[in-house]
Amino acid sequence: MIAVFGGTFDPVHFAHLKMAQAVRVALGVDELRLLPCGRPPHRVPTEASVEQRRSMLEMALEDQPGLIMDDRELSRPGPSYMVDTLASMRQQYPADPIVLIMGLDALSALHRWHHWQDLFQYAHILVLGRPGYKASENKVLSSFLSSRWSQDLADLSSHPSGRIISLDLGLIDVSSTQIRDKIAHGEDVSTLLPQTVYEYIQAQGLYT
């Protein structure tokens, strides 16, 4: 089974790492891939550059056993559409189950993603709740997902793709946006980030 957690990681922080490790254990996989987005099509451009975000993620993962970086989107030109990323993974791993991890906020906006229905041809979706977010009220999305929901994590390993399941991990309510805002206002964020990442942000003058 291949587990994938995408994001801008602008910057990567402890909540990302704790969530990824908890999902890795819950799924029983040896490795979980953190997939930094190259050029996000659904949000404003990242504040840190591609190379800065790559460097921060490499630093953060140095002492995180079982977490690895998959940087295929960083080297691909044009907007980073997840459906293209999953298609490339499916070519590389034709028979393995692939699990795309996302928050409930992302799931609620899934119908705005590029060729979103095709995601299920290539992968399962594991959705994690986030404080303050509710399930989507979009009828097309809800109807499409209704027959794909499962209550059993074992379903993800018995099929290569096509299912959706939710998992409650009691997530930490912190985001990269909040961290950038704190840095911009001169607040201390040293407890929210790995020390190496914090020092790199200071050295690079990021988010000020």
PDB file of C-alpha atoms in Angstrom:
ATOM      1  CA  MET A   1       0.000   0.000   0.000  1.00  0.00           C
ATOM      2  CA  ILE A   2       1.224   3.475  -0.912  1.00  0.00           C
ATOM      3  CA  ALA A   3       0.050   6.331   1.310  1.00  0.00           C
ATOM      4  CA  VAL A   4       0.353   9.911   0.021  1.00  0.00           C
ATOM      5  CA  PHE A   5      -0.123  13.197   1.871  1.00  0.00           C
ATOM      6  CA  GLY A   6       0.038  16.284  -0.338  1.00  0.00           C
ATOM      7  CA  GLY A   7       0.311  19.946   0.538  1.00  0.00           C
ATOM      8  CA  THR A   8       2.252  23.125  -0.041  1.00  0.00           C
ATOM      9  CA  PHE A   9       4.183  22.684   3.240  1.00  0.00           C
ATOM     10  CA  ASP A  10       4.702  26.443   3.361  1.00  0.00           C
ATOM     11  CA  PRO A  11       6.104  25.811   5.948  1.00  0.00           C
ATOM     12  CA  VAL A  12       6.003  22.211   7.153  1.00  0.00           C
ATOM     13  CA  HIS A  13       5.193  22.031  10.874  1.00  0.00           C
ATOM     14  CA  PHE A  14       4.667  19.582  13.736  1.00  0.00           C
ATOM     15  CA  ALA A  15       0.968  19.060  13.015  1.00  0.00           C
ATOM     16  CA  HIS A  16       1.857  17.793   9.527  1.00  0.00           C
ATOM     17  CA  LEU A  17       4.410  15.367  10.952  1.00  0.00           C
ATOM     18  CA  LYS A  18       2.263  14.079  13.817  1.00  0.00           C
ATOM     19  CA  MET A  19      -0.691  13.533  11.505  1.00  0.00           C
ATOM     20  CA  ALA A  20       1.455  11.713   8.955  1.00  0.00           C
ATOM     21  CA  GLN A  21       2.943   9.411  11.573  1.00  0.00           C
ATOM     22  CA  ALA A  22      -0.478   8.654  13.064  1.00  0.00           C
ATOM     23  CA  VAL A  23      -1.890   7.759   9.631  1.00  0.00           C
ATOM     24  CA  ARG A  24       1.159   5.636   8.818  1.00  0.00           C
ATOM     25  CA  VAL A  25       0.597   3.606  11.971  1.00  0.00           C
ATOM     26  CA  ALA A  26      -3.177   3.363  11.417  1.00  0.00           C
ATOM     27  CA  LEU A  27      -2.700   2.064   7.870  1.00  0.00           C
ATOM     28  CA  GLY A  28       0.152  -0.233   8.847  1.00  0.00           C
ATOM     29  CA  VAL A  29       2.470   1.015   6.090  1.00  0.00           C
ATOM     30  CA  ASP A  30       6.239   1.166   6.345  1.00  0.00           C
ATOM     31  CA  GLU A  31       6.454   4.445   4.451  1.00  0.00           C
ATOM     32  CA  LEU A  32       4.195   7.433   3.989  1.00  0.00           C
ATOM     33  CA  ARG A  33       4.992   9.929   1.240  1.00  0.00           C
ATOM     34  CA  LEU A  34       4.750  13.659   1.797  1.00  0.00           C
ATOM     35  CA  LEU A  35       4.114  15.231  -1.574  1.00  0.00           C
ATOM     36  CA  PRO A  36       4.951  18.952  -1.798  1.00  0.00           C
ATOM     37  CA  CYS A  37       2.822  20.730  -4.391  1.00  0.00           C
ATOM     38  CA  GLY A  38       4.794  22.391  -7.149  1.00  0.00           C
ATOM     39  CA  ARG A  39       2.387  25.032  -8.456  1.00  0.00           C
ATOM     40  CA  PRO A  40      -0.919  24.935  -6.551  1.00  0.00           C
ATOM     41  CA  PRO A  41      -3.823  25.511  -8.969  1.00  0.00           C
ATOM     42  CA  HIS A  42      -6.490  26.161  -6.311  1.00  0.00           C
ATOM     43  CA  ARG A  43      -4.798  28.717  -4.073  1.00  0.00           C
ATOM     44  CA  VAL A  44      -2.481  31.718  -4.178  1.00  0.00           C
ATOM     45  CA  PRO A  45       1.191  31.029  -4.979  1.00  0.00           C
ATOM     46  CA  THR A  46       3.365  29.848  -2.101  1.00  0.00           C
ATOM     47  CA  GLU A  47       5.443  32.426  -0.240  1.00  0.00           C
ATOM     48  CA  ALA A  48       8.518  30.180  -0.019  1.00  0.00           C
ATOM     49  CA  SER A  49      10.080  29.035  -3.282  1.00  0.00           C
ATOM     50  CA  VAL A  50      10.072  25.453  -4.525  1.00  0.00           C
ATOM     51  CA  GLU A  51      13.660  24.956  -3.358  1.00  0.00           C
ATOM     52  CA  GLN A  52      12.979  26.528   0.039  1.00  0.00           C
ATOM     53  CA  ARG A  53       9.972  24.296   0.639  1.00  0.00           C
ATOM     54  CA  ARG A  54      11.956  21.256  -0.521  1.00  0.00           C
ATOM     55  CA  SER A  55      14.780  22.139   1.875  1.00  0.00           C
ATOM     56  CA  MET A  56      12.444  22.641   4.826  1.00  0.00           C
ATOM     57  CA  LEU A  57      10.700  19.336   4.211  1.00  0.00           C
ATOM     58  CA  GLU A  58      14.014  17.494   3.887  1.00  0.00           C
ATOM     59  CA  MET A  59      15.108  18.945   7.233  1.00  0.00           C
ATOM     60  CA  ALA A  60      11.817  18.084   8.924  1.00  0.00           C
ATOM     61  CA  LEU A  61      11.945  14.459   7.777  1.00  0.00           C
ATOM     62  CA  GLU A  62      15.505  13.764   8.932  1.00  0.00           C
ATOM     63  CA  ASP A  63      14.328  12.373  12.283  1.00  0.00           C
ATOM     64  CA  GLN A  64      10.940  11.050  11.135  1.00  0.00           C
ATOM     65  CA  PRO A  65      11.262   7.301  10.452  1.00  0.00           C
ATOM     66  CA  GLY A  66       8.826   6.045   7.830  1.00  0.00           C
ATOM     67  CA  LEU A  67       8.142   9.479   6.339  1.00  0.00           C
ATOM     68  CA  ILE A  68       9.698  10.250   2.962  1.00  0.00           C
ATOM     69  CA  MET A  69       9.400  13.065   0.440  1.00  0.00           C
ATOM     70  CA  ASP A  70       8.014  12.457  -3.040  1.00  0.00           C
ATOM     71  CA  ASP A  71       9.023  15.500  -5.075  1.00  0.00           C
ATOM     72  CA  ARG A  72       7.586  14.553  -8.468  1.00  0.00           C
ATOM     73  CA  GLU A  73       5.306  17.609  -8.546  1.00  0.00           C
ATOM     74  CA  LEU A  74       8.204  19.978  -7.913  1.00  0.00           C
ATOM     75  CA  SER A  75       9.928  18.904 -11.119  1.00  0.00           C
ATOM     76  CA  ARG A  76       6.785  18.845 -13.293  1.00  0.00           C
ATOM     77  CA  PRO A  77       5.986  22.033 -15.255  1.00  0.00           C
ATOM     78  CA  GLY A  78       2.572  23.681 -15.167  1.00  0.00           C
ATOM     79  CA  PRO A  79      -0.130  23.497 -12.482  1.00  0.00           C
ATOM     80  CA  SER A  80       0.188  20.584 -10.053  1.00  0.00           C
ATOM     81  CA  TYR A  81      -3.019  18.641 -10.585  1.00  0.00           C
ATOM     82  CA  MET A  82      -3.387  15.716  -8.185  1.00  0.00           C
ATOM     83  CA  VAL A  83      -5.085  13.587 -10.828  1.00  0.00           C
ATOM     84  CA  ASP A  84      -1.907  13.755 -12.943  1.00  0.00           C
ATOM     85  CA  THR A  85       0.236  12.870  -9.943  1.00  0.00           C
ATOM     86  CA  LEU A  86      -1.880   9.847  -9.056  1.00  0.00           C
ATOM     87  CA  ALA A  87      -1.910   8.728 -12.695  1.00  0.00           C
ATOM     88  CA  SER A  88       1.895   8.750 -12.699  1.00  0.00           C
ATOM     89  CA  MET A  89       1.934   6.731  -9.475  1.00  0.00           C
ATOM     90  CA  ARG A  90      -0.521   4.234 -10.917  1.00  0.00           C
ATOM     91  CA  GLN A  91       1.761   3.742 -13.926  1.00  0.00           C
ATOM     92  CA  GLN A  92       4.646   3.141 -11.554  1.00  0.00           C
ATOM     93  CA  TYR A  93       2.661   0.837  -9.244  1.00  0.00           C
ATOM     94  CA  PRO A  94      -0.077  -0.766 -11.389  1.00  0.00           C
ATOM     95  CA  ALA A  95      -1.441  -3.167  -8.767  1.00  0.00           C
ATOM     96  CA  ASP A  96      -0.709  -1.581  -5.380  1.00  0.00           C
ATOM     97  CA  PRO A  97      -3.420   0.187  -3.390  1.00  0.00           C
ATOM     98  CA  ILE A  98      -2.783   3.931  -3.318  1.00  0.00           C
ATOM     99  CA  VAL A  99      -4.288   6.028  -0.524  1.00  0.00           C
ATOM    100  CA  LEU A 100      -4.551   9.796  -0.869  1.00  0.00           C
ATOM    101  CA  ILE A 101      -4.830  11.526   2.509  1.00  0.00           C
ATOM    102  CA  MET A 102      -6.700  14.810   2.783  1.00  0.00           C
ATOM    103  CA  GLY A 103      -8.520  16.933   5.315  1.00  0.00           C
ATOM    104  CA  LEU A 104     -12.275  17.377   5.434  1.00  0.00           C
ATOM    105  CA  ASP A 105     -11.788  20.935   4.174  1.00  0.00           C
ATOM    106  CA  ALA A 106     -10.167  19.589   0.990  1.00  0.00           C
ATOM    107  CA  LEU A 107     -12.836  16.929   0.556  1.00  0.00           C
ATOM    108  CA  SER A 108     -15.573  19.548   0.839  1.00  0.00           C
ATOM    109  CA  ALA A 109     -14.073  21.376  -2.148  1.00  0.00           C
ATOM    110  CA  LEU A 110     -13.192  18.245  -4.136  1.00  0.00           C
ATOM    111  CA  HIS A 111     -15.739  19.031  -6.852  1.00  0.00           C
ATOM    112  CA  ARG A 112     -13.604  22.062  -7.785  1.00  0.00           C
ATOM    113  CA  TRP A 113     -10.516  19.943  -8.445  1.00  0.00           C
ATOM    114  CA  HIS A 114      -9.314  19.211 -11.970  1.00  0.00           C
ATOM    115  CA  HIS A 115     -10.998  15.978 -13.212  1.00  0.00           C
ATOM    116  CA  TRP A 116     -11.897  15.143  -9.626  1.00  0.00           C
ATOM    117  CA  GLN A 117     -14.008  12.091 -10.456  1.00  0.00           C
ATOM    118  CA  ASP A 118     -10.967  10.453 -12.038  1.00  0.00           C
ATOM    119  CA  LEU A 119      -9.086  10.499  -8.740  1.00  0.00           C
ATOM    120  CA  PHE A 120     -10.914   7.327  -7.749  1.00  0.00           C
ATOM    121  CA  GLN A 121      -9.617   5.468 -10.787  1.00  0.00           C
ATOM    122  CA  TYR A 122      -6.150   5.744  -9.315  1.00  0.00           C
ATOM    123  CA  ALA A 123      -6.517   5.883  -5.537  1.00  0.00           C
ATOM    124  CA  HIS A 124      -8.593   5.609  -2.403  1.00  0.00           C
ATOM    125  CA  ILE A 125      -9.182   8.705  -0.280  1.00  0.00           C
ATOM    126  CA  LEU A 126      -8.626   8.768   3.463  1.00  0.00           C
ATOM    127  CA  VAL A 127     -10.240  11.894   4.891  1.00  0.00           C
ATOM    128  CA  LEU A 128      -9.289  13.435   8.231  1.00  0.00           C
ATOM    129  CA  GLY A 129     -11.498  15.798  10.177  1.00  0.00           C
ATOM    130  CA  ARG A 130     -10.310  19.340  10.880  1.00  0.00           C
ATOM    131  CA  PRO A 131     -11.712  21.592  13.611  1.00  0.00           C
ATOM    132  CA  GLY A 132     -14.201  24.102  12.243  1.00  0.00           C
ATOM    133  CA  TYR A 133     -14.887  22.335   8.952  1.00  0.00           C
ATOM    134  CA  LYS A 134     -18.108  20.621   7.910  1.00  0.00           C
ATOM    135  CA  ALA A 135     -18.882  18.108   5.195  1.00  0.00           C
ATOM    136  CA  SER A 136     -19.688  19.509   1.770  1.00  0.00           C
ATOM    137  CA  GLU A 137     -23.290  20.292   0.920  1.00  0.00           C
ATOM    138  CA  ASN A 138     -22.611  19.996  -2.818  1.00  0.00           C
ATOM    139  CA  LYS A 139     -25.202  17.505  -4.089  1.00  0.00           C
ATOM    140  CA  VAL A 140     -23.155  16.291  -7.066  1.00  0.00           C
ATOM    141  CA  LEU A 141     -20.164  15.540  -4.862  1.00  0.00           C
ATOM    142  CA  SER A 142     -22.255  13.907  -2.124  1.00  0.00           C
ATOM    143  CA  SER A 143     -24.056  11.710  -4.647  1.00  0.00           C
ATOM    144  CA  PHE A 144     -20.812  10.655  -6.303  1.00  0.00           C
ATOM    145  CA  LEU A 145     -19.225   9.709  -2.975  1.00  0.00           C
ATOM    146  CA  SER A 146     -22.245   8.029  -1.412  1.00  0.00           C
ATOM    147  CA  SER A 147     -21.605   4.552  -2.823  1.00  0.00           C
ATOM    148  CA  ARG A 148     -17.848   4.726  -2.221  1.00  0.00           C
ATOM    149  CA  TRP A 149     -17.802   5.222   1.543  1.00  0.00           C
ATOM    150  CA  SER A 150     -16.416   2.401   3.662  1.00  0.00           C
ATOM    151  CA  GLN A 151     -16.180   1.882   7.409  1.00  0.00           C
ATOM    152  CA  ASP A 152     -13.370  -0.670   7.289  1.00  0.00           C
ATOM    153  CA  LEU A 153      -9.711   0.281   6.848  1.00  0.00           C
ATOM    154  CA  ALA A 154      -9.098  -3.231   5.509  1.00  0.00           C
ATOM    155  CA  ASP A 155     -11.028  -2.252   2.355  1.00  0.00           C
ATOM    156  CA  LEU A 156      -8.138   0.010   1.406  1.00  0.00           C
ATOM    157  CA  SER A 157      -5.717  -2.901   1.159  1.00  0.00           C
ATOM    158  CA  SER A 158      -8.117  -5.297  -0.572  1.00  0.00           C
ATOM    159  CA  HIS A 159      -8.795  -2.972  -3.525  1.00  0.00           C
ATOM    160  CA  PRO A 160      -6.337  -0.824  -5.509  1.00  0.00           C
ATOM    161  CA  SER A 161      -8.566   2.268  -5.607  1.00  0.00           C
ATOM    162  CA  GLY A 162     -12.095   3.656  -5.523  1.00  0.00           C
ATOM    163  CA  ARG A 163     -13.028   3.774  -1.822  1.00  0.00           C
ATOM    164  CA  ILE A 164     -13.278   6.621   0.684  1.00  0.00           C
ATOM    165  CA  ILE A 165     -12.992   6.320   4.435  1.00  0.00           C
ATOM    166  CA  SER A 166     -12.773   8.770   7.328  1.00  0.00           C
ATOM    167  CA  LEU A 167     -10.404   8.626  10.258  1.00  0.00           C
ATOM    168  CA  ASP A 168     -10.522  10.750  13.406  1.00  0.00           C
ATOM    169  CA  LEU A 169      -7.070  11.439  14.813  1.00  0.00           C
ATOM    170  CA  GLY A 170      -7.853  14.404  17.065  1.00  0.00           C
ATOM    171  CA  LEU A 171      -5.800  16.736  14.892  1.00  0.00           C
ATOM    172  CA  ILE A 172      -3.859  19.685  16.238  1.00  0.00           C
ATOM    173  CA  ASP A 173      -5.600  22.897  15.224  1.00  0.00           C
ATOM    174  CA  VAL A 174      -2.684  24.724  13.614  1.00  0.00           C
ATOM    175  CA  SER A 175      -2.015  25.541   9.978  1.00  0.00           C
ATOM    176  CA  SER A 176       0.803  26.875   7.826  1.00  0.00           C
ATOM    177  CA  THR A 177      -1.284  30.003   7.242  1.00  0.00           C
ATOM    178  CA  GLN A 178      -1.462  30.670  10.978  1.00  0.00           C
ATOM    179  CA  ILE A 179       2.280  30.119  11.336  1.00  0.00           C
ATOM    180  CA  ARG A 180       3.055  32.533   8.489  1.00  0.00           C
ATOM    181  CA  ASP A 181       0.785  35.138  10.077  1.00  0.00           C
ATOM    182  CA  LYS A 182       2.487  34.697  13.461  1.00  0.00           C
ATOM    183  CA  ILE A 183       5.927  35.147  11.894  1.00  0.00           C
ATOM    184  CA  ALA A 184       4.732  38.235  10.002  1.00  0.00           C
ATOM    185  CA  HIS A 185       3.574  39.730  13.311  1.00  0.00           C
ATOM    186  CA  GLY A 186       6.813  38.892  15.113  1.00  0.00           C
ATOM    187  CA  GLU A 187       5.354  36.109  17.263  1.00  0.00           C
ATOM    188  CA  ASP A 188       7.391  33.120  18.433  1.00  0.00           C
ATOM    189  CA  VAL A 189       6.657  29.917  16.470  1.00  0.00           C
ATOM    190  CA  SER A 190       9.625  27.871  17.663  1.00  0.00           C
ATOM    191  CA  THR A 191       7.385  25.339  19.422  1.00  0.00           C
ATOM    192  CA  LEU A 192       5.317  24.710  16.262  1.00  0.00           C
ATOM    193  CA  LEU A 193       8.176  23.706  13.943  1.00  0.00           C
ATOM    194  CA  PRO A 194      11.204  21.409  13.980  1.00  0.00           C
ATOM    195  CA  GLN A 195      14.205  23.373  15.214  1.00  0.00           C
ATOM    196  CA  THR A 196      16.077  23.028  11.919  1.00  0.00           C
ATOM    197  CA  VAL A 197      13.078  24.371   9.995  1.00  0.00           C
ATOM    198  CA  TYR A 198      12.660  27.258  12.436  1.00  0.00           C
ATOM    199  CA  GLU A 199      16.325  28.223  12.099  1.00  0.00           C
ATOM    200  CA  TYR A 200      16.135  27.960   8.300  1.00  0.00           C
ATOM    201  CA  ILE A 201      13.121  30.295   8.186  1.00  0.00           C
ATOM    202  CA  GLN A 202      15.005  32.812  10.308  1.00  0.00           C
ATOM    203  CA  ALA A 203      18.147  32.552   8.200  1.00  0.00           C
ATOM    204  CA  GLN A 204      16.211  32.953   4.951  1.00  0.00           C
ATOM    205  CA  GLY A 205      14.035  35.777   6.278  1.00  0.00           C
ATOM    206  CA  LEU A 206      10.879  33.923   5.228  1.00  0.00           C
ATOM    207  CA  TYR A 207       7.326  35.106   5.951  1.00  0.00           C
ATOM    208  CA  THR A 208       8.376  38.393   7.583  1.00  0.00           C
TER     209      THR A 208
END
